Amino acid sequence: VFAGVRQAQWLTKTKLVEGLPPAVQGIVDNPALGLQELEERVKHAVSHARLWDTAEVAPRRERYCPMLFENLIHICRSMSGKYPSLSKRMLARNCRIAATWERESILLQVRGLSGILMNSMTPIAPVASEEEILATREHVLETFYPIAPTIDLQEVNVYKELNDTGRCFRDGYPYSHPHTLFFLESANVRTDRFRPEQLRAKMLMFAFGNALARAKALHGNDPKVLEQPIVVQSIGTDGQLFQFMVFQLNTTDLVSNDGVKNLVWIDSDQNLYERAQCVPEVKKRVVTKPAGISGFQPDTFKKFLALYLHGTV
Amino acid sequence: MAALGSWRLLRPSSRRWFSETVPGAPSPPASLLYPPVVASITANSKAAKSRRLQRFNQRVHAAATVEEKLRLYGKLQRPKYMVYPQTFALNADRWYRSFTKTVLVPGMPPGAAAAKRPVAAAGATPETGRDPEPRAEAPGDAEAPGAAKTPEPVAGAVPYLDVGELRSLACDALLQESFYQSKKRPFLYRDQDHTPGPFLTQLVSTLAASLSGRNPLLAASSLDLNPKVNYYWHHGEEVVVHGHRKGRVDPVRFQIDDNPHLQIRVPKQLPEVVPLESDLGDVPVIDHKPSKLPLFKKQYENKVFIGSKVADPCCYGHTQFHLLPDKLKRERFIRERLEDQIEVVYRSNGIASLFAWTAAQAMYQGFWSEADVTRPFVSQAVVTDGKYFAFFCYQLNTLALTAETIKNNPRKNICWGTDSKPLYDVVEDGNVKGFNDEVLLQLVRFLLNRPKEL
C-alpha cells in the first residue's frame, strides 16, 4: 500500500490520533497490575526466543518471531490467575477475513489470512467519548491528488461479495467479538517483510475489515452511524519493533466523504530491546558487545499487556 | 628393583629420563621414588585403551562449564542407532525399556492419585503431594443447584477446583477447532495438523493459564511449541561387524531426536515420587541386537538438548505433550489386526521421550554416566492422538548405563503409565458428547504438580 497509513485512512474513512487512547494508557499506568515483577519474566521470554531456543548458535526470524509472540502471550495469559474473566478469550490462528464496502463509488474488499485473532465473549467498550466522535465530522480526510487513492490495490472481478467473519466462525460461536489481531512479520529475508509503515497500514485495513464484518453481522447491511461503536485492537511486530493500534468503528456509512469518521490510535515503532547478541562480539581481543539482550524497554511490554487486558480491567 | 635402587644411589649424576631428582634427605618412602607404573597411552593394548578411557573421563569430569562437558561427551562421532519414540515397531516398549533400564509400573504413582479428590458436589480439594494444611471443607449441605459450580468454601481464601469451568474451557477449545472455525480440508495424511494439533495447543495453553493462579510453578514456567529434545547415550557392548574397525569391541550408541508437540519447562524440579534406590520391578532383558527391532544406524552430531540452552533458568521439565502422527492412528492398527500394539505405541512414546528429556535435564546439571545422579529427576508426559489420552510419569534414578558402569549399579529408572482413554465420544452440532471428566482431572493433576515447598 503506497502511502501507507494515510492511504489506508482515506480508504477506511478514519481519523488518526497519535499515541494510545487514555483508557489503555490508564491500564499501563495502573500500579496495581504489578508490572515490575513481570519485567524479569519478560526478559527471560525475550532471551529464550532470541538466544536459547535452538541447539544452533542463533535462531532465525521465522523461528524467533512466533516464539517471542507465544512467550509474551503466555505471560499475559498467566495473569488470568488475577483476573478470572481473562479466561473468556480464545486465540484463533489462520482465520480468513472477508469484508466489502463502498467508498465513493469504488468497491473495496479486504480478504485474506489475517494473522492470529483473539476473540472474546464480551466486546470492548468504546474508547472515544461521544464528543470526540461528533468532532470527527469536521475532520477532512487527506487526499493525495493526483495519486488516486486506490493505487497499489489489486483490481479484481468479484463475483460474490463475501461479507462476514461469520465465514470464519459458524453461528453460535461463544467468543464472537474480535478483540485483538496479531501480525507477525517473520520472513527471514528483509524484502519479504513489510516495512513498519506498510505493516501499520495492513493492520489498519484488517482491523477495519474485522470491525466492519462484526458490525454488519450485528446491525445488518445498511450503512449508518453506530450507536455502539465497535473497537478492535491490533498489534504488529517483526520480533523487535512493535506497532500498537486501537481502532474504533463509528460508522458504516462509507460512501460519502463527510459525516462521522472512524477513529484509530496508533503507537508506532516501539522497540522491545535494542539488540540480542548470541555470541559476544570481540574486536582486537576486547569484548565490544557482550552476549545477551541489551537495551531492554519494559514499557513496550506494558503496552502489550495493557492492550491484552483492555476490556476486562 | 633393589639393585636398580642402589645403583641409582651410587650414580647421582642425572639420568635424564627420571623426572624426579634424587632427594638429598635420607630415604624417603619408596612410593615417591619412582613415577607410578601405569600402562602406556599410545600402545595397542587393552591396558593402554583403558588408560586412554580414564584420561578422557577425567577430562570430562574436570570440564569447567556444562557446555564444555556436553561438547566433550559427544565429541567422538560414530554410527549409532536412531531411536524413534513414535514408532510402529512391534513390542517396541519392551526394547526401549531394556535400552534405558526402565521399569514400567501400570497406573499412576500413588502420591498423585490418592490426594486429589475432584470437587463433585461439595468439598475443597487438597492439592497433589502437599503437606496437610488446615483446609476448611465447604459445607456439604449448601448444594449449588443445576450447574456444576461449587459453593464458596467457608474459610473464604481456600482455593477449590471448579470442574465445570475447566470442562467448559476444554469443550470450547475442542468445539472451536473442530466445529466453529471454518478451515480448508486437511492435507493428505496430515489430519493431525488440522484439528487435534491446534486443539491440544489451545487446551493446554488455556488450562495452564487458568491454573497458574493455583500453581505458582506454572506462573513462572516457559511454554515451548514444537521444541526439540535430543539425548545421546551408550548401553551395552558389541563387536564391530565390518569396516576398518572390524573386530573391535565398541559400546552400543543410541540417539533420540524427539519433537514433542508442546512442553512446559519450569525453574524448580518436581519432587521425587519414590526414593532413589527403590526397586519396583524388572527390566526386560533382550538377547538380540537392537537392529532386529528394527533400528538403524547413522552417524551424525551427538546432541543433548532439553528444548533450550543451558543458560535458560527454566532448566527442569514439567510436562510434555505428544501428538501421535497419522501413520500410527488406531484405525490402522485395527485394520491390520494388531490391536494389542495400540497401547505399545503410547508406552514406547512415553518411555523414550521422557527418558531423553529427564536424562538431558540431568546432563544440564552436570551429571553423566560416570558421575551418576544424586537426586532423581521427575517429569510427566501426556501422549494423545486427539481423542485418546495416555498419561506417563517418569523418574530418572540412574544415568549409568554404559557397560562398565552398569555392572555395580542396582538402580533402575521407573515409568508409571496408564492406558489410553478417550476424552470425549463425538462432537456433533456444536455439542461434545460423552465428555470424560476423569481424563480432564488427570490432566489437571499433572498440571498442578509442584515441589512441596511451593
Coordinates of N, CA, C and O in Angstrom, one line a residue, chain A residues 67-79 91 93 118 182 235 301 304 308, chain B residues 205 209:
Chain A
M67 N 8.0 -17.4 18.2 CA 8.3 -17.9 19.6 C 8.2 -16.7 20.6 O 7.7 -16.9 21.7
L68 N 8.7 -15.6 20.2 CA 8.6 -14.4 21.1 C 7.1 -14.1 21.4 O 6.7 -13.8 22.5
F69 N 6.4 -14.1 20.3 CA 4.9 -13.8 20.5 C 4.3 -14.8 21.4 O 3.5 -14.5 22.3
E70 N 4.6 -16.1 21.2 CA 4.0 -17.1 22.1 C 4.4 -16.9 23.6 O 3.6 -17.0 24.5
N71 N 5.7 -16.6 23.8 CA 6.1 -16.4 25.2 C 5.4 -15.2 25.8 O 5.0 -15.3 26.9
L72 N 5.3 -14.1 25.0 CA 4.6 -12.9 25.6 C 3.2 -13.2 25.9 O 2.6 -12.8 26.9
I73 N 2.5 -13.9 25.0 CA 1.1 -14.3 25.2 C 1.0 -15.2 26.4 O 0.0 -15.1 27.2
H74 N 2.0 -16.1 26.6 CA 1.9 -17.0 27.8 C 2.0 -16.2 29.1 O 1.3 -16.5 30.0
I75 N 2.9 -15.2 29.1 CA 3.0 -14.4 30.3 C 1.7 -13.6 30.5 O 1.1 -13.5 31.6
C76 N 1.1 -13.1 29.4 CA -0.2 -12.3 29.6 C -1.3 -13.2 30.0 O -2.1 -12.9 30.9
R77 N -1.3 -14.5 29.5 CA -2.4 -15.4 29.9 C -2.3 -15.8 31.3 O -3.3 -16.0 32.0
S78 N -1.0 -15.9 31.8 CA -0.9 -16.3 33.2 C -1.4 -15.3 34.2 O -1.5 -15.5 35.4
M79 N -1.7 -14.1 33.7 CA -2.4 -13.1 34.5 C -3.8 -13.4 34.8 O -4.4 -12.8 35.6
L91 N -7.8 -17.9 21.3 CA -7.0 -17.5 20.2 C -7.4 -18.3 19.0 O -7.6 -19.5 19.1
R93 N -6.0 -19.2 15.1 CA -5.0 -19.0 14.1 C -5.5 -19.2 12.8 O -6.4 -20.0 12.6
M118 N -7.6 -12.9 18.3 CA -8.0 -13.3 19.6 C -9.4 -12.8 19.8 O -9.7 -11.6 19.6
F182 N -3.1 -10.1 15.8 CA -1.7 -10.0 15.9 C -1.1 -10.3 14.5 O -1.5 -11.3 13.9
I235 N -2.0 -5.6 17.0 CA -0.5 -5.5 17.4 C 0.3 -6.1 16.3 O 0.0 -7.2 15.9
F301 N 6.4 -3.8 26.7 CA 5.6 -4.9 27.1 C 4.4 -4.5 28.0 O 3.4 -5.1 27.9
F304 N 1.8 -3.8 25.6 CA 1.3 -5.1 25.1 C 0.3 -5.7 26.1 O -0.8 -6.0 25.7
Y308 N -3.8 -6.2 26.0 CA -4.4 -7.6 26.2 C -5.4 -7.5 27.3 O -6.5 -8.1 27.1
Chain B
S205 N -2.8 -24.5 26.6 CA -2.4 -23.1 27.0 C -3.5 -22.5 27.8 O -3.2 -21.8 28.8
A209 N -3.0 -21.5 31.8 CA -3.2 -20.1 32.2 C -4.2 -20.1 33.3 O -4.0 -19.3 34.3

